[in-house]
PDB file of C-alpha atoms in Angstrom:
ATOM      1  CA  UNK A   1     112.419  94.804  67.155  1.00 28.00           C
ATOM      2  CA  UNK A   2     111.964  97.579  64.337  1.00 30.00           C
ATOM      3  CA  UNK A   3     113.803 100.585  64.625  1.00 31.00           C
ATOM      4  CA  UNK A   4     111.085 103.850  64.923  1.00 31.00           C
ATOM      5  CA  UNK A   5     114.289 106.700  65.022  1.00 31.00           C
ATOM      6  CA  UNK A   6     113.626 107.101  61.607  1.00 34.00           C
ATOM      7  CA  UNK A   7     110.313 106.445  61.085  1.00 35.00           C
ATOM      8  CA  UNK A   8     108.332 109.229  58.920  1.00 37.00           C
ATOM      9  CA  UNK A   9     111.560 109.777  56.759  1.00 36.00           C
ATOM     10  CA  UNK A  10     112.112 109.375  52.901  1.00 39.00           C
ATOM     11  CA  UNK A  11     114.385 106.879  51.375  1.00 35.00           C
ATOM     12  CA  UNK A  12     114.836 107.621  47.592  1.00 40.00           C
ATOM     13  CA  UNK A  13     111.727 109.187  46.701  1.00 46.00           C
ATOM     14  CA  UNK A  14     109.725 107.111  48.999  1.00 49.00           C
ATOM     15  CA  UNK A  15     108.235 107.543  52.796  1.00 56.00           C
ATOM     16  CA  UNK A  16     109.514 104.706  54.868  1.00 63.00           C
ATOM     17  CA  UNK A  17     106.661 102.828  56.221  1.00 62.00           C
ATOM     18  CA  UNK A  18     105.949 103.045  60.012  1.00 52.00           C
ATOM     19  CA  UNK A  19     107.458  99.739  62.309  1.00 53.00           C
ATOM     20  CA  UNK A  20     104.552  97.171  63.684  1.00 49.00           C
ATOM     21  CA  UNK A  21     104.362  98.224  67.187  1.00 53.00           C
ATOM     22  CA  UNK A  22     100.926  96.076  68.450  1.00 52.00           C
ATOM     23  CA  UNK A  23      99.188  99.339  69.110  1.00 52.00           C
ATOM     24  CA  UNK A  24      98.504 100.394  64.903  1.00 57.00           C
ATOM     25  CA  UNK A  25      97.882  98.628  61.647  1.00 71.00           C
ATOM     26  CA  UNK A  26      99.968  99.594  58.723  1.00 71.00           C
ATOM     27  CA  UNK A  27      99.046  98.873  55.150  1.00 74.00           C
ATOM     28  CA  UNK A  28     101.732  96.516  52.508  1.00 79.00           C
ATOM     29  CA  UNK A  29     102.482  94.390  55.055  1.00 84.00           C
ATOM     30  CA  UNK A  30     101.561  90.546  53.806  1.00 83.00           C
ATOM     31  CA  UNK A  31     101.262  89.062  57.442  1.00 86.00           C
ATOM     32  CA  UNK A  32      99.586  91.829  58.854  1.00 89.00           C
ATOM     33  CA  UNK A  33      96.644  92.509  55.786  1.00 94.00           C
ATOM     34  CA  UNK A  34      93.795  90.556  57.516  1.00 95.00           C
ATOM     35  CA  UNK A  35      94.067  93.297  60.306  1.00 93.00           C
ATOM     36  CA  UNK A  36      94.656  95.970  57.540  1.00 94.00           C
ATOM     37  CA  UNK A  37      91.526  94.992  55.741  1.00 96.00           C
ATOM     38  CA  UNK A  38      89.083  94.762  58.856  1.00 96.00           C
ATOM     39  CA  UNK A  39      90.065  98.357  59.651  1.00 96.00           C
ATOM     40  CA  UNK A  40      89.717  99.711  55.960  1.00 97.00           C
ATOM     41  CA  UNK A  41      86.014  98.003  55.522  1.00 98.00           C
ATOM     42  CA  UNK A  42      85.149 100.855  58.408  1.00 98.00           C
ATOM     43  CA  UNK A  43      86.763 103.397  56.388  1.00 98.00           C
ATOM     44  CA  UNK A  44      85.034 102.081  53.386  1.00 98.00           C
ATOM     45  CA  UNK A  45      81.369 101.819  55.166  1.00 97.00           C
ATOM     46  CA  UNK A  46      81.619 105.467  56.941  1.00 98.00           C
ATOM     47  CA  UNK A  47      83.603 107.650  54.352  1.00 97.00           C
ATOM     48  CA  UNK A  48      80.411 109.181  52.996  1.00 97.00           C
ATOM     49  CA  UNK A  49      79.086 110.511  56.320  1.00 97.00           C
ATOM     50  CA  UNK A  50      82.623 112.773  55.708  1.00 98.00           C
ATOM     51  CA  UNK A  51      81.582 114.152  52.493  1.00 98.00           C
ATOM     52  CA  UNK A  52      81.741 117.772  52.234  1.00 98.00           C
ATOM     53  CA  UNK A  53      82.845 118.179  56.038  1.00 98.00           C
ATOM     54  CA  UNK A  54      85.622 119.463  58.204  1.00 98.00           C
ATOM     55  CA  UNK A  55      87.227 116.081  59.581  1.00 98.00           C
ATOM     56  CA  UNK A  56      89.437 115.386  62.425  1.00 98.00           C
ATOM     57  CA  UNK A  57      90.677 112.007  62.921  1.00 98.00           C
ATOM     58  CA  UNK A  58      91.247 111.411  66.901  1.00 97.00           C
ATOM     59  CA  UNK A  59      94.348 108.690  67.115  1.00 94.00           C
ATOM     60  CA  UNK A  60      94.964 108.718  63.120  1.00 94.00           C
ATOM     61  CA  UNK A  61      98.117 106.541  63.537  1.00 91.00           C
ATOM     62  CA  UNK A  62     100.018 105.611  60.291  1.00 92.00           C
ATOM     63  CA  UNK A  63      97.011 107.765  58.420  1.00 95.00           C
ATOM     64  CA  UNK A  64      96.015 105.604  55.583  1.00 95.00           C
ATOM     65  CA  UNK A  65      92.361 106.006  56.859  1.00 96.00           C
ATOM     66  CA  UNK A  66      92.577 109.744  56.984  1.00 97.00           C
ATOM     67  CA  UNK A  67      93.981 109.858  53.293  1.00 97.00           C
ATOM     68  CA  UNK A  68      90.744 107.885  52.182  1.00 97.00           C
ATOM     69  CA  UNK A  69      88.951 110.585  53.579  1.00 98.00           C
ATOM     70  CA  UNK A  70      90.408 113.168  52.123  1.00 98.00           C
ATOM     71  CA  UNK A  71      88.579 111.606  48.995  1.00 97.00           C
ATOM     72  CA  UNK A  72      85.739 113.409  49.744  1.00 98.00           C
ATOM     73  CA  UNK A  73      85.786 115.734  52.515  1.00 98.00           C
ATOM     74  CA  UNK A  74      85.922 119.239  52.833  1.00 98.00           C
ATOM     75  CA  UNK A  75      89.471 118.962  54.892  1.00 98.00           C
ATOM     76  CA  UNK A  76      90.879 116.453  56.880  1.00 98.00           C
ATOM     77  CA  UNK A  77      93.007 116.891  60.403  1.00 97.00           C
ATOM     78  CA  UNK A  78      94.929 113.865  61.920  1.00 97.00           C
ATOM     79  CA  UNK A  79      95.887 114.010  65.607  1.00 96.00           C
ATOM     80  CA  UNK A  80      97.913 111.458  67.140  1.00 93.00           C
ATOM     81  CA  UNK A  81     100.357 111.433  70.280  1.00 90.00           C
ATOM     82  CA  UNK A  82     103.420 109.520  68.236  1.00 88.00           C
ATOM     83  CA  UNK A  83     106.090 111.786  67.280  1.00 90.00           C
ATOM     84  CA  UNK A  84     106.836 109.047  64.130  1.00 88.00           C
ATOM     85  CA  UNK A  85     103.498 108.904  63.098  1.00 89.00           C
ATOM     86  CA  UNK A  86     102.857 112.205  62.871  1.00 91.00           C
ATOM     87  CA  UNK A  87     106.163 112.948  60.667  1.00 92.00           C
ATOM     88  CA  UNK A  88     105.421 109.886  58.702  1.00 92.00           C
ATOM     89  CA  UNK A  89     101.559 111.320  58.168  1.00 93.00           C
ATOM     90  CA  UNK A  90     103.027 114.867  56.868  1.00 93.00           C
ATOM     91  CA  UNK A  91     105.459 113.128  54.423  1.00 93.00           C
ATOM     92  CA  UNK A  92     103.395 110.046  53.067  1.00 94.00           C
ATOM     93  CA  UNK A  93      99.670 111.792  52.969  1.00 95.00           C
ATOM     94  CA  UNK A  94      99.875 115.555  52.411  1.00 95.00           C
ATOM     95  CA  UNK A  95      96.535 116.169  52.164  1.00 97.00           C
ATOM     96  CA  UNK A  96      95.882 115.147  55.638  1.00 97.00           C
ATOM     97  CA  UNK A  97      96.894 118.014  57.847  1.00 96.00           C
ATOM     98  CA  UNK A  98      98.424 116.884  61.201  1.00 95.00           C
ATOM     99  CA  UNK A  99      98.626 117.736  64.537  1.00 95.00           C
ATOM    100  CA  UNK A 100     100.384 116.318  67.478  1.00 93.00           C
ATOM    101  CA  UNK A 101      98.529 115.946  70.692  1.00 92.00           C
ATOM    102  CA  UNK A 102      96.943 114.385  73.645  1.00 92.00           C
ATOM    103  CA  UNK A 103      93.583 112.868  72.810  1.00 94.00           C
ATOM    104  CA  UNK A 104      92.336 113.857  76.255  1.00 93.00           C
ATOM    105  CA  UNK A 105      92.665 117.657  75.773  1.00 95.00           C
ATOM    106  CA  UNK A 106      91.782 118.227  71.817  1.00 96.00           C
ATOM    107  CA  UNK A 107      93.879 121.237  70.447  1.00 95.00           C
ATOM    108  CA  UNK A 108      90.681 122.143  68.551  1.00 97.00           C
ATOM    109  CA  UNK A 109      88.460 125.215  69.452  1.00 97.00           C
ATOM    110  CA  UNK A 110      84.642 124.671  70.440  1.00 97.00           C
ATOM    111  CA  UNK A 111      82.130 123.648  67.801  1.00 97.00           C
ATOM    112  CA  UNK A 112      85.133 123.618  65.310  1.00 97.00           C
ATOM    113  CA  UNK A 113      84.450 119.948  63.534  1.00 98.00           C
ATOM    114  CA  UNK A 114      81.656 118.047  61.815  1.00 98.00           C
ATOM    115  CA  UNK A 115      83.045 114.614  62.397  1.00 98.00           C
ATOM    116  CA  UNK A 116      85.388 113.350  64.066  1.00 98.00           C
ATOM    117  CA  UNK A 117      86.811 110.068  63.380  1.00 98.00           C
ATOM    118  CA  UNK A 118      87.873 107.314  65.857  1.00 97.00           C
ATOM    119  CA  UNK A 119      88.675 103.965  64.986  1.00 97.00           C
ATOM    120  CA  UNK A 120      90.142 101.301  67.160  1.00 93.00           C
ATOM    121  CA  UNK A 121      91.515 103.886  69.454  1.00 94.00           C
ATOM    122  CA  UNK A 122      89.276 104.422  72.241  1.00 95.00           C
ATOM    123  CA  UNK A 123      90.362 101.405  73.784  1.00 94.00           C
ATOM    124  CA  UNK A 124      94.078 102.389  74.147  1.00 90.00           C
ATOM    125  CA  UNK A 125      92.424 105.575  76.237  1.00 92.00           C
ATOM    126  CA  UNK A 126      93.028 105.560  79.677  1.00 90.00           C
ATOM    127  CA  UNK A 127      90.203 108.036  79.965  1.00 95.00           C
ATOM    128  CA  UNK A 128      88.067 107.389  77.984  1.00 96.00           C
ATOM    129  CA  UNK A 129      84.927 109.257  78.997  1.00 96.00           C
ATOM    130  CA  UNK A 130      87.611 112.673  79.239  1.00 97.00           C
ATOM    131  CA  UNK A 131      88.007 111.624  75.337  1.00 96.00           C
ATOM    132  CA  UNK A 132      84.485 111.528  74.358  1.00 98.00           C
ATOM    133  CA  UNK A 133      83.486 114.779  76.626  1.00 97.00           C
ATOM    134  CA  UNK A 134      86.641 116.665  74.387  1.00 98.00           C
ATOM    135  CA  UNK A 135      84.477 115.091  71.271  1.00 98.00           C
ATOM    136  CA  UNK A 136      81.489 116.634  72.113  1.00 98.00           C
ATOM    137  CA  UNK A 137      83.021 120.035  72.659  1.00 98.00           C
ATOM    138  CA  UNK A 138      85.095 120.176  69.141  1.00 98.00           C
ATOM    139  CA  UNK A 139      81.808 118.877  67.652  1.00 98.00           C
ATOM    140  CA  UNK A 140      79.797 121.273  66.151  1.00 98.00           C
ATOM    141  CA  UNK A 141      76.168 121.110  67.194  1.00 97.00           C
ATOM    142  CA  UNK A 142      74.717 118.331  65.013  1.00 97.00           C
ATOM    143  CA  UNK A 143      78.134 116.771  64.446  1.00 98.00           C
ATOM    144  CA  UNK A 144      79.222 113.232  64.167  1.00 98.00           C
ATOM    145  CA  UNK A 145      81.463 111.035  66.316  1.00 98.00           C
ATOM    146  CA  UNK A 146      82.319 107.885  64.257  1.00 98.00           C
ATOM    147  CA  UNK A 147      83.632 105.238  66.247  1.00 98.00           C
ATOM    148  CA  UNK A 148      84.718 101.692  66.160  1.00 97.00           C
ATOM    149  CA  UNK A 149      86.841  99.161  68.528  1.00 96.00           C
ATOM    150  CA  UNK A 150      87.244  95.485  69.319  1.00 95.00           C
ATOM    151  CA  UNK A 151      83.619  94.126  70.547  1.00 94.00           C
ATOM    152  CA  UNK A 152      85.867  92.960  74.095  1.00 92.00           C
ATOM    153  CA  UNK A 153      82.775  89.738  74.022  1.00 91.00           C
ATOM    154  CA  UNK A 154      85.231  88.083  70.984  1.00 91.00           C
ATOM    155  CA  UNK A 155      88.146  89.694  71.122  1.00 80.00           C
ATOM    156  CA  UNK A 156      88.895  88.820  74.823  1.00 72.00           C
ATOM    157  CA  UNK A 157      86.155  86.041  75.503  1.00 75.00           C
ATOM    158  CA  UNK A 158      85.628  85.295  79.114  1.00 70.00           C
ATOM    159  CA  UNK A 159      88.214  88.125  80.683  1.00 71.00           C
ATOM    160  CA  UNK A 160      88.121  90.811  82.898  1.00 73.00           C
ATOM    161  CA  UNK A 161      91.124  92.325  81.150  1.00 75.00           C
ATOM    162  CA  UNK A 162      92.375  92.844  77.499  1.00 67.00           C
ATOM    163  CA  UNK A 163      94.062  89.902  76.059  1.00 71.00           C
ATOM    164  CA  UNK A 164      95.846  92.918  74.352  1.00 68.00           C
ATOM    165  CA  UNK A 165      98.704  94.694  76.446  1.00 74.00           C
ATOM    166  CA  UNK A 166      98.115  97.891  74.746  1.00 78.00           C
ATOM    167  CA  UNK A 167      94.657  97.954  75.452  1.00 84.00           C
ATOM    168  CA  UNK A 168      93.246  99.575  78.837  1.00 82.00           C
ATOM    169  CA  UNK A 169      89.768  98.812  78.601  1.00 89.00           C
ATOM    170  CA  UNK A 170      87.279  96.826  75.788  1.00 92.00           C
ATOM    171  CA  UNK A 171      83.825  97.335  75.835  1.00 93.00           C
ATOM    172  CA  UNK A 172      80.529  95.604  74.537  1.00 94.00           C
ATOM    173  CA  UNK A 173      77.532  97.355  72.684  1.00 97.00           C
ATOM    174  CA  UNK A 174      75.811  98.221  75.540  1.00 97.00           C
ATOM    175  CA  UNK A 175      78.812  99.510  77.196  1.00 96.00           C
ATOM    176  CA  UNK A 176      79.699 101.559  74.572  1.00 97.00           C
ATOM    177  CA  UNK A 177      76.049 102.571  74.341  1.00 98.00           C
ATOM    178  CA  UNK A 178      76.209 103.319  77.498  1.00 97.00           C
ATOM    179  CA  UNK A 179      79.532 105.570  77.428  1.00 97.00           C
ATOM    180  CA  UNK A 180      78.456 107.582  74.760  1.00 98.00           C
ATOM    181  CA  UNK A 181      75.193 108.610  76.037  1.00 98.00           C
ATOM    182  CA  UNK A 182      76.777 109.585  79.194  1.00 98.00           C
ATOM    183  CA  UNK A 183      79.359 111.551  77.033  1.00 97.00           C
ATOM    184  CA  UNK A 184      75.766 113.701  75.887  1.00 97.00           C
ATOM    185  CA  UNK A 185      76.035 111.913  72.319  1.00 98.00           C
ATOM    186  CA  UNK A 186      72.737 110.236  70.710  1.00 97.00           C
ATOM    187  CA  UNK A 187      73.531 106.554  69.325  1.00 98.00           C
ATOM    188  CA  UNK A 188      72.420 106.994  65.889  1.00 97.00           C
ATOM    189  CA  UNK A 189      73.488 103.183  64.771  1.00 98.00           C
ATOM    190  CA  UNK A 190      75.725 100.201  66.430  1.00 98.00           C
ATOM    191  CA  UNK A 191      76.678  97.799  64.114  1.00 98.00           C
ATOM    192  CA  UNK A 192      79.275  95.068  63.802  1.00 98.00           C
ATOM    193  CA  UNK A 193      81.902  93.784  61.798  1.00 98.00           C
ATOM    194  CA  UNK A 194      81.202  89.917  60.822  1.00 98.00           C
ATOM    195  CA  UNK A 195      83.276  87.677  58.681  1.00 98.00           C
ATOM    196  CA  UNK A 196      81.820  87.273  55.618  1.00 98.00           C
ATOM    197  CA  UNK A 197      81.724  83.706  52.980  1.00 98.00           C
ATOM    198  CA  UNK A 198      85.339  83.904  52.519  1.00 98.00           C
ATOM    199  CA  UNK A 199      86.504  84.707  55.960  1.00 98.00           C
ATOM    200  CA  UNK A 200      84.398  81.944  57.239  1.00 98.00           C
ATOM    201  CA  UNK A 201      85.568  79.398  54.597  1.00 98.00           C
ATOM    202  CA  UNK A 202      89.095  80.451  55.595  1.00 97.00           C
ATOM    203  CA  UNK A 203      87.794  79.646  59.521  1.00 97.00           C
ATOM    204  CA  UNK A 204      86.846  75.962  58.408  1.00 97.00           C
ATOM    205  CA  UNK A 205      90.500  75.601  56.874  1.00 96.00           C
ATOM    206  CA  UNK A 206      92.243  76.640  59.452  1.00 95.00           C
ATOM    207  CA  UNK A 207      91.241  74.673  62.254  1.00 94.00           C
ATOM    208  CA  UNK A 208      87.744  76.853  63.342  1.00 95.00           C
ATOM    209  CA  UNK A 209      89.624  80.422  63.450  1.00 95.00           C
ATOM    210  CA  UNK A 210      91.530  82.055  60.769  1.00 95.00           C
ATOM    211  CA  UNK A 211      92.520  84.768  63.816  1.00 93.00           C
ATOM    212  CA  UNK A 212      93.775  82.333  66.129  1.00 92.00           C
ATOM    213  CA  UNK A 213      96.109  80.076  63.473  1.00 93.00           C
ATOM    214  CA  UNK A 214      97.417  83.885  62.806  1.00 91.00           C
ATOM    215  CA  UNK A 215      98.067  84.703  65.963  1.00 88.00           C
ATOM    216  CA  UNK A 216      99.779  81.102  66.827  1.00 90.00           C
ATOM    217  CA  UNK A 217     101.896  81.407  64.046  1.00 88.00           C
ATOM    218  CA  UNK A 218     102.658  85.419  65.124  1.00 83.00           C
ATOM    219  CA  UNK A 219     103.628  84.192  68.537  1.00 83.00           C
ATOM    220  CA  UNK A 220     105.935  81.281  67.600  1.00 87.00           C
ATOM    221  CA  UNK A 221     108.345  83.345  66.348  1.00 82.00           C
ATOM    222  CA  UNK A 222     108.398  81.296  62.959  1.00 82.00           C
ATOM    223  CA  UNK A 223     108.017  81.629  58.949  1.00 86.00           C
ATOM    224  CA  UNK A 224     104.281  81.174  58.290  1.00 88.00           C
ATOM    225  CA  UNK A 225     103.361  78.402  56.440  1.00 91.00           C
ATOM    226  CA  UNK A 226     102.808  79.108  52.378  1.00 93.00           C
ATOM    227  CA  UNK A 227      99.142  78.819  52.324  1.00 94.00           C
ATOM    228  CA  UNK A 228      98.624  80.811  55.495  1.00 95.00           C
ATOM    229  CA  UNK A 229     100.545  83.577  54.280  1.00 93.00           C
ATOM    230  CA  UNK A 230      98.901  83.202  50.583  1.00 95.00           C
ATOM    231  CA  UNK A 231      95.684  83.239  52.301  1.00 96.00           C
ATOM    232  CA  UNK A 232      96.146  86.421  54.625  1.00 96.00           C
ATOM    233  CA  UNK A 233      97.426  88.435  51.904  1.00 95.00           C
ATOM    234  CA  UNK A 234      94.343  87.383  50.003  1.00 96.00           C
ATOM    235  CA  UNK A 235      91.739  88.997  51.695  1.00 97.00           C
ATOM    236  CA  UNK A 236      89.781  92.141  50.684  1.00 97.00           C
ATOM    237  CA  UNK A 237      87.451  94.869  52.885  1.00 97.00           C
ATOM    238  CA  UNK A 238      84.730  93.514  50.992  1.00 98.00           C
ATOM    239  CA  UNK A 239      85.171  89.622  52.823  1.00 98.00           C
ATOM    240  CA  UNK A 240      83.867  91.791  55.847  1.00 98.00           C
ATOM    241  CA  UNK A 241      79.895  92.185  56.680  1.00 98.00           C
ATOM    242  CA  UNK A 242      78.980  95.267  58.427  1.00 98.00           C
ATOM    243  CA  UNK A 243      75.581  95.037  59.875  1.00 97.00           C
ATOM    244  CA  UNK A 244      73.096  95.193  63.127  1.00 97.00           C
ATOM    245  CA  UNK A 245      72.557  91.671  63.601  1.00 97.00           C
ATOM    246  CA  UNK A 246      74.177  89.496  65.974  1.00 97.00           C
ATOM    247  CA  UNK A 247      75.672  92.399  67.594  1.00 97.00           C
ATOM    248  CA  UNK A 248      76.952  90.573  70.771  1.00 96.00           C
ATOM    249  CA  UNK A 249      78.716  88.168  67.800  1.00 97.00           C
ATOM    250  CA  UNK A 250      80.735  91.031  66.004  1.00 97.00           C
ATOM    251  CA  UNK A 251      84.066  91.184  65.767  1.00 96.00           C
ATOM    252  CA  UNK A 252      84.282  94.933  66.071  1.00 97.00           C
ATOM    253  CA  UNK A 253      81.974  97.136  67.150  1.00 98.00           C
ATOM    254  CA  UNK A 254      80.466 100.403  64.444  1.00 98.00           C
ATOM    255  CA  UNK A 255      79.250 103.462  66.201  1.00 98.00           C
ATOM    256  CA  UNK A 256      77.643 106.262  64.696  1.00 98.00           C
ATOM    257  CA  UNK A 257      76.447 108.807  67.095  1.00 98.00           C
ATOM    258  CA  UNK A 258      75.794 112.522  67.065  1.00 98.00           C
ATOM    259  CA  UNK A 259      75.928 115.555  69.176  1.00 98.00           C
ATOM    260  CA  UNK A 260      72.332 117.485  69.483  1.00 95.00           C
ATOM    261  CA  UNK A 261      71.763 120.188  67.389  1.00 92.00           C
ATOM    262  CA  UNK A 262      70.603 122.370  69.587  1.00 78.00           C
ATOM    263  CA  UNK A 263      71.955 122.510  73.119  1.00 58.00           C
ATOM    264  CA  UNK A 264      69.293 121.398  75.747  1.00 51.00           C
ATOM    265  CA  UNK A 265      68.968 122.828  78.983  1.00 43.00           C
ATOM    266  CA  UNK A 266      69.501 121.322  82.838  1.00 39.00           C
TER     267      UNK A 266
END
């Protein structure tokens, strides 16, 4: 097991990159890119809806996402609970400004953010509904809650609970649907991350799922085979397809939804 006591801290010139924990993705790592990749396609899809804004990223972990962007918005906060990652955020990404805190009570004033970002966090949240209520107050009216997490119909097919340890609770479409409308947000779109030609080429190879010979190999406590690890550190964001159809199918679920612009009364 990786040592986190120095996490955050620079080793001749250069941040030292955060441990694998299970509970965050970290970029440069060959084994771990296919999970790398399927997050950054997200950042990829949604960065424009930041353009120009005032950002917080809710859960912003090891804060590659919230350095893309910092491309092209106004400013960009990170928030996250870690003590590492939050040291490792101020040293690696300086544009990102960072914040430690408890998701469930923002440390953000009312109506203080455009968008706030949140991807494949909510379903570490033990309250989640507490999260998406603090959301809507930071938001200011008209905002935008971005949002994406495991779609729990293929990530943990046919279980009550997360196959996951560090996840509390998974949701489908219309749960999520469901959770942000009672949360006072309008779904604006709910789309879903796919495998695209590549990815599904790379299913035929190995054995009907490219996730599960990764995971097999992850769990045997073994060196991965040479074409398994040349494969993995292959893939690109753009081997992912983001779209509405087959929704129930996705791999991860894409929310964008908004706060109203205009408050309406009980």
């Amino acid at each position: 097991m990786s040592d986190s006591s120095n996490a955050g801290s620079v080793v001749d010139g250069a941040p030292e990159p955060l441990p694998l924990t299970g509970e965050r993705t970290v970029p440069g790592i060959a084994e771990e890119n296919y999970w790398f990749r399927r997050h950054e396609v997200v950042y990829e899809h949604l960065r424009d809806r930041c353009a120009g804004k005032v950002v917080l990223e809710a859960g912003s972990g090891e804060g590659y996402g919230a350095n893309m962007i910092a491309d092209v918005a106004t400013s960009v906060v990170g928030l996250d609970y870690d003590a590492s990652a939050a040291a490792h955020v101020l040293t690696r990404y300086p544009r990102v400004g960072m914040l430690r805190g408890n998701l469930a009570q923002l440390p953000l004033a009312d109506d203080s953010i455009d968008v706030v970002v949140n991807f494949q966090v909510i379903e570490h949240l033990w309250d989640q509904a507490q999260f998406l209520a603090e959301c809507h107050r930071v938001l200011a009216p008209g905002g935008v809650l971005l949002i994406s997490t495991p779609n729990r119909i293929t990530f943990s097919p046919g279980r009550d609970t997360p196959l996951n340890p560090f996840h509390t609770r998974e949701l489908n479409a219309a749960e999520l649907t469901e959770l942000l409308g009672d949360a006072r947000f309008t779904v604006e779109t709910m789309t879903g991350v796919h495998h695209g030609s590549v990815l599904r080429a790379l299913d035929t190879k190995h054995g009907g799922s490219f996730i599960d010979a990764q995971i097999e190999r992850a769990l045997a406590g073994e060196p991965w085979p040479d074409d398994l690890t040349a494969d993995v550190a292959g893939i690109r964001s753009c081997d992912f397809d983001i779209r509405t159809s087959d929704i129930d199918a996705s791999l991860d679920l894409v929310a964008v939804a908004t706060k109203p612009a205009t408050s309406v009364s009980e």
